[in-house]
């Protein structure tokens, strides 16, 4: 019975090896893409924020319109945060698979 358990566990590890490789690749590619795009989105969010606040302070826009622009700025700022959360989930899955492979 113990031999069967060891064989099944080894077979499971062998079958999960390609999935582990894919999750590691997704982790690294996702980290790179999120890192590069975060700069662009955060600079864009900063520009939109300054535009909204300054146009409200100078009287170019009414404050209800400024609040809508600020809400759009928040959405643009949160896009990299969502990407970072997805990469974190991929890192957790990769770590769990690696821990299973080592055990």
XYZ file of N, CA, C and O in Angstrom:
412
model
N 0.813 -1.195 0.000
C 0.000 0.000 0.000
C 0.860 1.264 0.000
O 0.527 2.240 -0.651
N 1.977 1.224 0.758
C 2.866 2.380 0.819
C 3.558 2.605 -0.520
O 3.789 3.738 -0.923
N 3.872 1.500 -1.203
C 4.520 1.609 -2.507
C 3.572 2.256 -3.511
O 3.974 3.104 -4.320
N 2.291 1.898 -3.454
C 1.288 2.484 -4.344
C 1.140 3.975 -4.082
O 1.046 4.774 -5.023
N 1.169 4.358 -2.820
C 1.055 5.769 -2.458
C 2.252 6.553 -2.988
O 2.096 7.652 -3.532
N 3.441 6.002 -2.857
C 4.644 6.667 -3.353
C 4.608 6.775 -4.868
O 4.955 7.815 -5.443
N 4.155 5.723 -5.534
C 4.072 5.746 -7.006
C 3.063 6.779 -7.482
O 3.327 7.515 -8.444
N 1.904 6.849 -6.852
C 0.889 7.822 -7.242
C 1.352 9.249 -6.983
O 1.094 10.159 -7.792
N 2.030 9.474 -5.868
C 2.542 10.809 -5.577
C 3.605 11.209 -6.589
O 3.625 12.345 -7.076
N 4.482 10.284 -6.956
C 5.514 10.566 -7.954
C 4.890 10.830 -9.318
O 5.332 11.723 -10.048
N 3.869 10.075 -9.661
C 3.170 10.297 -10.927
C 2.478 11.655 -10.941
O 2.500 12.365 -11.952
N 1.875 12.023 -9.821
C 1.239 13.342 -9.714
C 2.247 14.465 -9.860
O 1.987 15.470 -10.529
N 3.422 14.301 -9.249
C 4.475 15.306 -9.382
C 4.947 15.417 -10.817
O 5.193 16.511 -11.331
N 5.079 14.292 -11.474
C 5.520 14.294 -12.865
C 4.493 14.963 -13.774
O 4.851 15.693 -14.696
N 3.216 14.741 -13.493
C 2.162 15.350 -14.303
C 2.049 16.864 -14.043
O 1.664 17.620 -14.932
N 2.381 17.308 -12.842
C 2.272 18.725 -12.506
C 3.512 19.528 -12.875
O 3.499 20.758 -12.779
N 4.576 18.860 -13.295
C 5.804 19.563 -13.655
C 5.601 20.581 -14.788
O 6.056 21.720 -14.667
N 4.907 20.249 -15.886
C 4.683 21.268 -16.923
C 3.843 22.448 -16.423
O 4.087 23.595 -16.807
N 2.886 22.170 -15.549
C 2.065 23.249 -15.004
C 2.916 24.161 -14.126
O 2.758 25.382 -14.141
N 3.855 23.587 -13.384
C 4.766 24.387 -12.570
C 5.624 25.283 -13.451
O 5.803 26.468 -13.149
N 6.131 24.747 -14.537
C 6.955 25.544 -15.451
C 6.134 26.691 -16.042
O 6.604 27.835 -16.127
N 4.891 26.419 -16.427
C 4.030 27.457 -16.997
C 3.728 28.541 -15.964
O 3.764 29.733 -16.275
N 3.444 28.157 -14.713
C 3.143 29.170 -13.697
C 4.377 30.013 -13.369
O 4.247 31.215 -13.138
N 5.547 29.406 -13.388
C 6.764 30.195 -13.154
C 6.980 31.181 -14.291
O 7.309 32.354 -14.057
N 6.762 30.741 -15.522
C 6.900 31.649 -16.669
C 5.869 32.775 -16.609
O 6.194 33.939 -16.876
N 4.620 32.436 -16.275
C 3.586 33.465 -16.144
C 3.929 34.463 -15.046
O 3.675 35.657 -15.177
N 4.512 33.958 -13.972
C 4.900 34.835 -12.865
C 5.927 35.855 -13.332
O 5.774 37.053 -13.089
N 6.961 35.401 -14.014
C 8.018 36.320 -14.433
C 7.573 37.255 -15.549
O 7.887 38.447 -15.524
N 6.846 36.735 -16.518
C 6.351 37.588 -17.598
C 5.353 38.605 -17.046
O 5.389 39.796 -17.391
N 4.459 38.154 -16.181
C 3.484 39.067 -15.572
C 4.143 40.134 -14.732
O 3.734 41.301 -14.765
N 5.175 39.769 -13.984
C 5.894 40.757 -13.182
C 6.533 41.812 -14.071
O 6.448 43.013 -13.777
N 7.149 41.392 -15.160
C 7.779 42.346 -16.073
C 6.753 43.268 -16.722
O 6.949 44.489 -16.782
N 5.662 42.694 -17.213
C 4.639 43.504 -17.892
C 3.990 44.490 -16.924
O 3.788 45.666 -17.252
N 3.670 44.034 -15.724
C 3.048 44.924 -14.743
C 4.018 46.019 -14.325
O 3.629 47.176 -14.172
N 5.295 45.684 -14.171
C 6.289 46.684 -13.791
C 6.389 47.779 -14.852
O 6.406 48.967 -14.532
N 6.451 47.373 -16.114
C 6.576 48.359 -17.197
C 5.303 49.188 -17.365
O 5.358 50.408 -17.527
N 4.154 48.537 -17.331
C 2.912 49.279 -17.543
C 2.533 50.129 -16.340
O 1.833 51.130 -16.482
N 2.992 49.755 -15.147
C 2.666 50.539 -13.956
C 3.256 51.935 -14.053
O 2.618 52.909 -13.628
N 4.448 52.054 -14.596
C 5.031 53.389 -14.777
C 4.138 54.247 -15.655
O 3.850 55.407 -15.328
N 3.704 53.692 -16.759
C 2.893 54.454 -17.712
C 1.557 54.838 -17.094
O 1.141 56.009 -17.155
N 0.870 53.887 -16.477
C -0.445 54.168 -15.902
C -0.359 55.137 -14.726
O -1.225 55.991 -14.553
N 0.667 55.024 -13.910
C 0.765 55.928 -12.757
C 1.150 57.334 -13.175
O 0.682 58.310 -12.595
N 1.987 57.479 -14.188
C 2.284 58.821 -14.711
C 1.031 59.419 -15.335
O 0.723 60.601 -15.126
N 0.282 58.609 -16.083
C -0.971 59.084 -16.666
C -1.969 59.481 -15.584
O -2.636 60.518 -15.692
N -2.051 58.696 -14.512
C -2.956 59.029 -13.406
C -2.537 60.322 -12.731
O -3.387 61.137 -12.357
N -1.230 60.547 -12.591
C -0.755 61.782 -11.987
C -1.114 62.983 -12.847
O -1.575 64.016 -12.340
N -0.957 62.853 -14.150
C -1.304 63.948 -15.059
C -2.807 64.228 -15.005
O -3.244 65.386 -14.947
N -3.616 63.173 -15.022
C -5.065 63.358 -14.947
C -5.481 63.972 -13.620
O -6.378 64.829 -13.576
N -4.850 63.566 -12.529
C -5.165 64.121 -11.213
C -4.842 65.613 -11.166
O -5.665 66.420 -10.710
N -3.650 65.974 -11.615
C -3.279 67.382 -11.612
C -4.174 68.206 -12.523
O -4.557 69.333 -12.187
N -4.547 67.656 -13.667
C -5.444 68.352 -14.579
C -6.804 68.573 -13.936
O -7.375 69.673 -14.025
N -7.326 67.561 -13.281
C -8.640 67.677 -12.644
C -8.620 68.702 -11.515
O -9.491 69.582 -11.442
N -7.636 68.603 -10.649
C -7.585 69.510 -9.497
C -7.335 70.948 -9.946
O -8.009 71.883 -9.477
N -6.388 71.140 -10.842
C -6.088 72.497 -11.285
C -7.234 73.109 -12.086
O -7.503 74.312 -11.965
N -7.927 72.313 -12.886
C -9.065 72.872 -13.629
C -10.208 73.219 -12.683
O -10.945 74.170 -12.926
N -10.339 72.490 -11.594
C -11.352 72.850 -10.593
C -10.964 74.082 -9.819
O -11.798 74.949 -9.533
N -9.687 74.209 -9.463
C -9.238 75.364 -8.688
C -9.231 76.647 -9.519
O -9.475 77.730 -8.991
N -8.966 76.523 -10.813
C -8.938 77.707 -11.680
C -10.317 78.076 -12.207
O -10.464 79.072 -12.903
N -11.297 77.241 -11.930
C -12.655 77.533 -12.363
C -12.946 77.153 -13.796
O -13.939 77.608 -14.362
N -12.099 76.336 -14.400
C -12.350 75.909 -15.768
C -13.465 74.871 -15.837
O -14.146 74.756 -16.855
N -13.622 74.107 -14.778
C -14.671 73.085 -14.694
C -15.406 73.252 -13.377
O -14.855 73.744 -12.401
N -16.672 72.842 -13.373
C -17.438 72.816 -12.123
C -16.987 71.613 -11.308
O -16.509 70.610 -11.837
N -17.192 71.683 -9.995
C -16.688 70.629 -9.127
C -17.350 69.270 -9.343
O -16.677 68.251 -9.193
N -18.622 69.182 -9.721
C -19.145 67.831 -10.034
C -18.399 67.167 -11.195
O -18.149 65.952 -11.177
N -18.006 67.952 -12.190
C -17.232 67.399 -13.302
C -15.820 67.028 -12.845
O -15.244 66.033 -13.308
N -15.278 67.817 -11.910
C -13.946 67.514 -11.376
C -13.976 66.186 -10.629
O -13.056 65.375 -10.743
N -15.049 65.956 -9.860
C -15.156 64.681 -9.133
C -15.233 63.500 -10.093
O -14.683 62.426 -9.818
N -15.893 63.685 -11.229
C -15.942 62.612 -12.230
C -14.557 62.353 -12.820
O -14.162 61.201 -13.044
N -13.811 63.434 -13.060
C -12.450 63.260 -13.572
C -11.559 62.576 -12.535
O -10.718 61.740 -12.879
N -11.752 62.923 -11.273
C -10.976 62.273 -10.218
C -11.332 60.797 -10.088
O -10.464 59.969 -9.796
N -12.606 60.453 -10.316
C -12.994 59.038 -10.296
C -12.321 58.288 -11.445
O -11.840 57.155 -11.265
N -12.259 58.912 -12.612
C -11.544 58.303 -13.734
C -10.064 58.156 -13.456
O -9.436 57.157 -13.824
N -9.492 59.126 -12.774
C -8.087 59.060 -12.379
C -7.847 57.878 -11.441
O -6.851 57.161 -11.563
N -8.774 57.679 -10.509
C -8.646 56.564 -9.572
C -8.690 55.228 -10.315
O -7.922 54.316 -9.999
N -9.557 55.127 -11.308
C -9.636 53.885 -12.091
C -8.325 53.635 -12.832
O -7.810 52.515 -12.839
N -7.767 54.676 -13.442
C -6.500 54.527 -14.161
C -5.385 54.137 -13.190
O -4.528 53.310 -13.508
N -5.405 54.715 -11.982
C -4.389 54.388 -10.986
C -4.519 52.945 -10.503
O -3.517 52.305 -10.180
N -5.729 52.408 -10.434
C -5.948 51.072 -9.888
C -5.647 49.948 -10.874
O -5.517 48.796 -10.464
N -5.523 50.232 -12.156
C -5.258 49.187 -13.146
C -3.965 48.422 -12.827
O -3.965 47.185 -12.802
N -2.841 49.100 -12.532
C -1.642 48.327 -12.162
C -1.810 47.565 -10.849
O -1.213 46.498 -10.675
N -2.609 48.093 -9.941
C -2.824 47.395 -8.667
C -3.541 46.067 -8.893
O -3.221 45.061 -8.251
N -4.496 46.045 -9.805
C -5.192 44.801 -10.141
C -4.210 43.828 -10.802
O -4.205 42.626 -10.501
N -3.361 44.346 -11.681
C -2.345 43.495 -12.303
C -1.381 42.917 -11.286
O -1.001 41.748 -11.370
N -0.996 43.731 -10.305
C -0.102 43.236 -9.254
C -0.782 42.157 -8.427
O -0.136 41.194 -7.994
N -2.083 42.293 -8.185
C -2.812 41.265 -7.435
C -2.860 39.956 -8.222
O -2.709 38.869 -7.644
N -3.071 40.039 -9.531
C -3.081 38.830 -10.353
C -1.709 38.149 -10.368
O -1.610 36.918 -10.315
N -0.656 38.955 -10.417
C 0.697 38.379 -10.366
C 0.939 37.734 -9.002
O 1.577 36.678 -8.906
N 0.421 38.336 -7.939
C 0.579 37.751 -6.601
C -0.126 36.399 -6.508
O 0.398 35.462 -5.895
N -1.298 36.291 -7.120
C -2.003 35.000 -7.130
C -1.186 33.962 -7.890
O -1.081 32.803 -7.467
N -0.579 34.373 -8.991
C 0.271 33.463 -9.757
C 1.487 33.040 -8.934
O 1.895 31.873 -8.971
N 2.059 33.973 -8.167
C 3.204 33.635 -7.315
C 2.799 32.641 -6.230
O 3.551 31.711 -5.921
N 1.614 32.823 -5.663
C 1.131 31.889 -4.637
C 0.927 30.500 -5.230
O 1.321 29.490 -4.640
N 0.314 30.443 -6.417
C 0.093 29.139 -7.068
C 1.421 28.472 -7.405
O 1.586 27.251 -7.204
N 2.368 29.250 -7.883
C 3.681 28.698 -8.207
C 4.390 28.192 -6.958
O 4.998 27.114 -6.970
N 4.284 28.947 -5.878
C 4.897 28.506 -4.621
C 4.265 27.252 -4.063
O 4.959 26.366 -3.551
N 2.935 27.153 -4.174
C 2.246 25.965 -3.690
C 2.629 24.728 -4.515
O 2.861 23.648 -3.962
N 2.705 24.913 -5.824
C 3.117 23.790 -6.677
C 4.565 23.388 -6.399
O 4.894 22.189 -6.339
N 5.434 24.369 -6.207
C 6.829 24.059 -5.919
C 6.964 23.345 -4.576
O 7.762 22.415 -4.452
N 6.174 23.753 -3.589
C 6.218 23.093 -2.285
C 5.736 21.654 -2.395
O 6.287 20.761 -1.745
N 4.711 21.424 -3.229
C 4.238 20.058 -3.429
C 5.302 19.221 -4.138
O 5.485 18.038 -3.808
N 5.997 19.805 -5.086
C 7.017 19.065 -5.824
C 8.192 18.675 -4.927
O 8.781 17.610 -5.105
N 8.513 19.532 -3.975
C 9.635 19.268 -3.081
C 9.281 18.210 -2.043
O 10.112 17.401 -1.663
N 8.017 18.217 -1.607
C 7.619 17.275 -0.546
C 7.648 15.833 -0.975
O 7.658 15.465 -2.096
